Amino acid sequence: MNQMVDISATTPRNPADYRSKVQPIWCPGCGDYSVLMEITKAMAALELSPEQVAIVSGIGCSSRIPAYSNCYGFHGIHGRALPLATGLKVARPELTVICTGGDGDGFSIGGNHFLHACRRNVDITYIVMDNQVYGMTKGQASPTTEPNWDSVLTPGGTGIRPFQPLVIALASGANFVARAFAGDPEGTTQIIIAGIKHPGFSFIQVLSPCVTFRPEQREWRNQVRPAPVPTTADPSVAAKRIMTDDGFNLGILYQGDRPAYKSGLIASSMQADELSQEFLV
Ligand SMILES: Cc1ncc(C[n+]2csc(CCOP(=O)(O)OP(=O)(O)O)c2C)c(N)n1
Ligand code: SF4
C-alpha cells in the first residue's frame, strides 16, 4: 500500500467540516453511513478544502452522498455519474473529483460508462458501495448478486454469473484497483486517500452491507481479511489474483503507472459567456 497518512493526527480540518446540514435517511445500520464518514476523513487527512472537491453521483441509496457533503456536488441521473464526473474533471482539472454510487448504478445501467471511464483514465476516484442488490428500488438482484440468492423477486436465484468489477476495471485500463469494507474505517479511509492521490482513474469497490434487503451481509464483518499479498503494478499478476479470490480480500490490489488523461483544453480559464458563444456558432 501507499505511504500511510496518519489520520489520527490533528489536521487543520475535521471530517465534520465536510458535512452538509442534510441528515442521511439511510436505514439504521446501512454501510453507506460508514462510507460517508470514510470519505470525509480522507478529505480531512488530505487537507482539501470543500471548494476544492466535487462529489458526483447517479441514483440509488449510495448515490445520496453528494447531498450529505458541503463540497460541490452533482446528484445526477441513474447510471450516468461517470460521464458527468469525467466531463467535470476535464473541464475543471484543478478540482478533486470523486464519483460515488452503487453496483446497480455503476455496473448495470452504467456498465458501459464504467468500461470507458477506466479506458480513458481521467484522474477521478470512483467509489462504488457494492451491496449486491438494488437497495433504493427494494431489493432486485444487481449485476454483482450471487446466482443462488433466493429472494421474492428472484425465486431460486438468478442463475446468472456475477459481474466481476475489479477484473473488468483492470482489463479496461483503470490505474488503481482496490477493495475495501465499509466496516473497516481505518483501512477504507487509507484506500480512499491513496486512490485520490494516485493519478488516473482509481476504482474502489467498497463492500457496503444493505442491512434491509441483504441482512445476511452483516456477516461480511467475519469474512473480510487484508489481502495476503502486497499491491502489484503488474496487471497480469493482479488479474490472476483478482480472478481467483473469493471477493473478500481487502486492499489496493493493483496500482499502475499509466499517465492520466490530460485535456488540451484549459476550460476553467474560459468565461461562461465565451463558452456559450461557442455553442452559438
Ligand atoms: C433510468 C432509470 N432507470 C431506473 C431507475 C430506478 N432506479 C433507481 S435507483 C436504482 C438501483 C439502485 O441500486 P444501486 O445502484 O445498487 O444502489 P443502492 O440503492 O443499492 O445503493 C434503480 C433501478 C431510475 N431512477 N432511472
Ligand atoms: S435499503 Fe439498503 S442500501 Fe438503501 S439505505 Fe437501506 S440498508 Fe442502505
Coordinates of C-alpha atoms and ligand atoms in Angstrom, one line a residue:
M1 CA 0.0 0.0 0.0
N2 CA 1.0 3.6 -0.5
Q3 CA 2.7 5.5 2.3
M4 CA 0.1 5.7 5.1
V5 CA -1.3 9.0 6.1
D6 CA -1.7 9.4 9.9
I7 CA -5.4 10.1 10.1
S8 CA -5.3 10.2 13.9
A9 CA -3.0 13.3 13.8
T10 CA -4.6 16.6 14.3
T11 CA -5.1 18.3 11.0
P12 CA -6.4 21.8 10.4
R13 CA -9.6 20.1 9.2
N14 CA -12.1 17.8 10.8
P15 CA -14.2 15.2 9.0
A16 CA -17.3 17.1 10.2
D17 CA -16.2 20.2 8.2
Y18 CA -17.2 18.3 5.0
R19 CA -20.8 17.5 6.1
S20 CA -23.8 19.5 5.0
K21 CA -26.8 20.1 7.2
V22 CA -28.8 17.4 5.4
Q23 CA -29.4 14.4 7.6
P24 CA -28.9 11.0 5.9
I25 CA -32.1 9.0 5.5
W26 CA -30.4 5.6 5.1
C27 CA -31.7 2.7 7.1
P28 CA -30.1 2.3 10.5
G29 CA -27.1 0.1 10.1
C30 CA -26.6 0.7 6.4
G31 CA -22.9 0.5 5.4
D32 CA -23.2 3.8 3.5
Y33 CA -23.1 5.8 6.8
S34 CA -19.5 4.4 7.3
V35 CA -18.5 5.2 3.7
L36 CA -19.7 8.8 4.1
M37 CA -17.6 9.1 7.2
E38 CA -14.6 7.5 5.5
I39 CA -14.8 9.9 2.5
T40 CA -14.9 12.9 4.9
K41 CA -12.0 11.5 6.9
A42 CA -9.9 11.1 3.7
M43 CA -10.6 14.7 2.6
A44 CA -9.7 15.9 6.1
A45 CA -6.5 13.9 6.1
L46 CA -5.6 15.3 2.7
E47 CA -6.4 18.8 4.0
L48 CA -8.6 19.5 1.0
S49 CA -11.0 22.4 1.4
P50 CA -14.6 21.6 0.5
E51 CA -14.4 24.0 -2.5
Q52 CA -11.5 22.0 -3.9
V53 CA -13.7 18.9 -4.2
A54 CA -16.7 17.8 -6.3
I55 CA -18.6 14.7 -5.5
V56 CA -20.7 13.3 -8.4
S57 CA -23.2 10.5 -8.2
G58 CA -26.0 8.8 -10.1
I59 CA -29.2 7.5 -8.4
G60 CA -29.6 5.0 -5.6
C61 CA -29.3 5.0 -1.8
S62 CA -25.5 5.2 -2.1
S63 CA -25.8 8.0 -4.7
R64 CA -27.2 10.3 -2.0
I65 CA -23.7 11.0 -0.7
P66 CA -23.3 14.4 -2.5
A67 CA -26.3 15.8 -0.6
Y68 CA -24.6 14.9 2.7
S69 CA -21.4 16.8 1.9
N70 CA -20.8 20.5 1.6
C71 CA -18.3 20.1 -1.3
Y72 CA -19.5 20.8 -4.8
G73 CA -22.0 18.1 -5.6
F74 CA -23.9 16.7 -8.5
H75 CA -26.6 14.2 -7.9
G76 CA -27.0 13.1 -11.5
I77 CA -29.2 10.5 -13.2
H78 CA -29.1 6.8 -12.9
G79 CA -26.0 5.2 -14.4
R80 CA -24.6 8.5 -15.7
A81 CA -22.4 9.5 -12.8
L82 CA -19.1 8.7 -14.6
P83 CA -19.7 10.7 -17.8
L84 CA -20.6 13.7 -15.6
A85 CA -17.6 13.2 -13.4
T86 CA -15.3 12.8 -16.4
G87 CA -16.6 15.9 -18.1
L88 CA -16.2 17.9 -14.9
K89 CA -12.6 16.8 -14.4
V90 CA -11.7 17.5 -18.0
A91 CA -13.3 21.0 -17.8
R92 CA -12.0 21.8 -14.2
P93 CA -8.8 19.8 -13.8
E94 CA -7.9 21.7 -10.6
L95 CA -10.9 20.1 -8.8
T96 CA -10.5 16.8 -6.9
V97 CA -13.4 14.8 -8.4
I98 CA -14.9 11.9 -6.5
C99 CA -17.6 9.8 -8.1
T100 CA -19.9 7.7 -5.9
G101 CA -22.7 5.2 -6.4
G102 CA -24.0 1.7 -6.2
D103 CA -23.4 -1.6 -8.0
G104 CA -26.7 -1.2 -9.9
D105 CA -25.9 2.3 -10.9
G106 CA -22.3 1.7 -11.9
F107 CA -22.3 -1.9 -13.4
S108 CA -25.8 -2.3 -14.8
I109 CA -27.3 0.8 -16.4
G110 CA -23.9 2.5 -16.1
G111 CA -21.8 -0.5 -17.1
N112 CA -20.8 0.8 -20.5
H113 CA -19.6 4.1 -18.9
F114 CA -17.6 2.1 -16.4
L115 CA -15.6 0.4 -19.1
H116 CA -14.9 3.7 -20.9
A117 CA -14.0 5.6 -17.7
C118 CA -11.4 3.0 -16.9
R119 CA -10.1 3.2 -20.5
R120 CA -9.9 7.0 -20.6
N121 CA -8.0 7.1 -17.3
V122 CA -9.1 10.6 -16.3
D123 CA -7.9 11.5 -12.8
I124 CA -11.1 10.7 -10.8
T125 CA -11.7 8.4 -7.9
Y126 CA -14.8 6.1 -8.3
I127 CA -16.2 4.7 -5.1
V128 CA -18.8 2.0 -5.6
M129 CA -20.8 1.0 -2.5
D130 CA -21.4 -2.6 -3.5
N131 CA -24.2 -4.3 -1.7
Q132 CA -25.0 -6.8 -4.4
V133 CA -28.6 -5.5 -4.6
Y134 CA -30.7 -2.6 -5.8
G135 CA -31.4 -1.1 -2.4
M136 CA -33.4 2.0 -3.3
T137 CA -35.9 0.2 -5.5
K138 CA -36.4 -2.5 -2.9
G139 CA -34.3 -5.5 -3.4
Q140 CA -33.9 -6.5 -7.1
A141 CA -30.8 -8.5 -8.0
S142 CA -27.9 -6.5 -9.3
P143 CA -25.0 -7.4 -11.6
T144 CA -22.9 -8.5 -8.6
T145 CA -25.6 -10.6 -6.9
E146 CA -24.6 -14.2 -6.5
P147 CA -26.5 -16.6 -8.7
N148 CA -28.1 -18.5 -6.0
W149 CA -29.5 -15.6 -4.0
D150 CA -33.1 -16.7 -3.4
S151 CA -35.5 -13.8 -3.0
V152 CA -39.1 -13.0 -3.6
L153 CA -38.2 -11.2 -6.8
T154 CA -35.8 -13.9 -8.0
P155 CA -37.1 -17.2 -6.6
G156 CA -34.4 -19.8 -6.7
G157 CA -31.8 -17.2 -7.6
T158 CA -30.9 -15.6 -10.9
G159 CA -28.7 -18.4 -12.1
I160 CA -26.5 -15.7 -13.8
R161 CA -22.8 -15.4 -13.4
P162 CA -22.0 -12.2 -11.4
F163 CA -20.2 -9.2 -12.9
Q164 CA -16.5 -9.1 -11.7
P165 CA -15.9 -5.3 -11.3
L166 CA -12.3 -5.4 -10.2
V167 CA -11.0 -7.6 -13.0
I168 CA -13.1 -5.7 -15.5
A169 CA -11.7 -2.4 -14.2
L170 CA -8.2 -3.8 -14.6
A171 CA -8.7 -5.1 -18.1
S172 CA -10.3 -1.9 -19.2
G173 CA -7.4 0.2 -18.0
A174 CA -8.1 1.5 -14.5
N175 CA -4.9 2.7 -12.9
F176 CA -5.8 1.8 -9.4
V177 CA -8.0 -1.1 -8.3
A178 CA -8.9 -1.7 -4.7
R179 CA -11.4 -3.4 -2.5
A180 CA -12.5 -2.1 0.9
F181 CA -15.1 -2.9 3.5
A182 CA -17.4 -0.2 5.0
G183 CA -17.0 -1.6 8.5
D184 CA -13.2 -1.1 8.3
P185 CA -12.9 2.6 8.8
E186 CA -9.2 2.9 9.1
G187 CA -8.5 0.6 6.1
T188 CA -11.2 2.2 3.9
T189 CA -10.0 5.7 4.7
Q190 CA -6.4 4.8 3.8
I191 CA -7.5 3.3 0.5
I192 CA -9.6 6.4 -0.4
I193 CA -6.7 8.6 0.4
A194 CA -4.4 6.5 -1.8
G195 CA -7.0 6.5 -4.6
I196 CA -7.4 10.2 -4.6
K197 CA -3.6 10.7 -4.5
H198 CA -3.0 8.3 -7.3
P199 CA -3.1 9.8 -10.8
G200 CA -5.6 8.5 -13.3
F201 CA -8.8 6.5 -12.8
S202 CA -9.0 4.9 -9.4
F203 CA -11.6 2.3 -8.8
I204 CA -12.6 1.4 -5.2
Q205 CA -15.2 -1.3 -4.6
V206 CA -16.4 -0.8 -1.0
L207 CA -18.4 -3.8 0.3
S208 CA -21.2 -1.9 2.0
P209 CA -23.9 -4.0 3.5
C210 CA -27.6 -3.4 2.7
V211 CA -29.0 -4.5 6.1
T212 CA -32.6 -4.2 4.9
F213 CA -32.6 -6.3 1.7
R214 CA -29.5 -8.4 2.4
P215 CA -29.4 -8.7 6.2
E216 CA -27.0 -11.7 5.8
Q217 CA -24.3 -9.2 4.7
R218 CA -23.8 -8.3 8.4
E219 CA -21.7 -11.5 8.3
W220 CA -19.2 -9.8 5.9
R221 CA -17.5 -8.5 9.0
N222 CA -16.3 -12.0 9.7
Q223 CA -15.4 -12.8 6.1
V224 CA -13.2 -9.9 5.1
R225 CA -9.5 -10.0 5.5
P226 CA -6.5 -8.0 4.4
A227 CA -5.2 -9.4 1.1
P228 CA -2.3 -11.7 1.9
V229 CA -0.2 -10.3 -0.9
P230 CA 1.2 -6.9 -1.5
T231 CA 0.0 -4.4 -4.1
T232 CA 1.3 -5.2 -7.5
A233 CA 1.9 -2.9 -10.5
D234 CA 1.9 -6.0 -12.9
P235 CA -1.6 -6.2 -14.4
S236 CA -1.2 -9.9 -15.2
V237 CA -0.4 -10.8 -11.6
A238 CA -3.3 -8.6 -10.4
A239 CA -5.7 -10.2 -12.9
K240 CA -4.8 -13.7 -11.7
R241 CA -5.2 -12.8 -8.1
I242 CA -8.5 -11.0 -8.5
M243 CA -9.9 -13.7 -10.7
T244 CA -9.2 -16.3 -8.2
D245 CA -10.0 -14.6 -4.9
D246 CA -13.3 -15.1 -3.1
G247 CA -14.3 -11.4 -3.1
F248 CA -13.3 -10.7 0.5
N249 CA -9.6 -9.8 0.2
L250 CA -9.2 -6.1 1.1
G251 CA -6.5 -3.7 0.0
I252 CA -5.0 -2.0 -3.1
L253 CA -4.8 -4.9 -5.4
Y254 CA -3.3 -3.1 -8.4
Q255 CA -1.6 0.3 -8.7
G256 CA -0.3 1.1 -12.2
D257 CA 1.6 3.9 -13.8
R258 CA -0.4 4.8 -16.9
P259 CA -0.3 8.5 -17.4
A260 CA -3.6 10.1 -16.6
Y261 CA -5.6 11.6 -19.5
K262 CA -4.7 15.2 -20.0
S263 CA -7.0 17.5 -21.8
G264 CA -5.6 20.1 -24.2
L265 CA -8.4 22.4 -23.1
I266 CA -7.9 24.9 -20.3
A267 CA -11.6 25.3 -20.0
S268 CA -11.6 26.6 -16.4
S269 CA -10.0 29.8 -17.6
M270 CA -12.8 30.3 -20.1
Q271 CA -15.6 32.6 -19.0
A272 CA -19.2 31.2 -19.1
D273 CA -20.2 33.8 -21.8
E274 CA -17.3 32.8 -24.0
L275 CA -18.3 29.1 -23.6
S276 CA -22.0 29.9 -24.6
Q277 CA -20.7 31.8 -27.6
E278 CA -19.1 28.6 -28.8
F279 CA -22.4 26.8 -28.8
L280 CA -24.0 29.6 -31.0
V281 CA -21.6 29.1 -34.0
Ligands
LIG1 C1 -33.2 5.5 -15.9 C2 -33.6 4.9 -14.6 N1 -33.8 3.6 -14.5 C3 -34.2 3.0 -13.4 C4 -34.3 3.8 -12.2 C5 -34.7 3.2 -11.0 N2 -33.7 3.0 -10.0 C6 -33.3 4.0 -9.1 S1 -32.1 3.5 -8.1 C7 -32.0 2.0 -8.9 C8 -31.0 1.0 -8.5 C9 -30.2 1.4 -7.3 O1 -29.3 0.3 -6.9 P1 -27.8 0.6 -6.7 O2 -27.2 1.5 -7.7 O3 -27.1 -0.7 -6.5 O4 -27.8 1.5 -5.4 P2 -28.2 1.2 -3.9 O5 -29.6 1.8 -3.8 O6 -28.2 -0.3 -3.6 O7 -27.3 2.0 -3.1 C10 -32.9 1.9 -9.9 C11 -33.0 0.7 -10.8 C12 -34.0 5.2 -12.4 N3 -34.1 6.1 -11.3 N4 -33.7 5.7 -13.6
SF4_2 S1 -32.2 -0.1 1.5 FE1 -30.2 -1.0 1.9 S2 -28.8 0.4 0.8 FE2 -30.7 1.5 1.0 S3 -30.4 2.7 2.9 FE3 -31.5 0.8 3.4 S4 -29.8 -0.6 4.1 FE4 -28.9 1.1 2.9

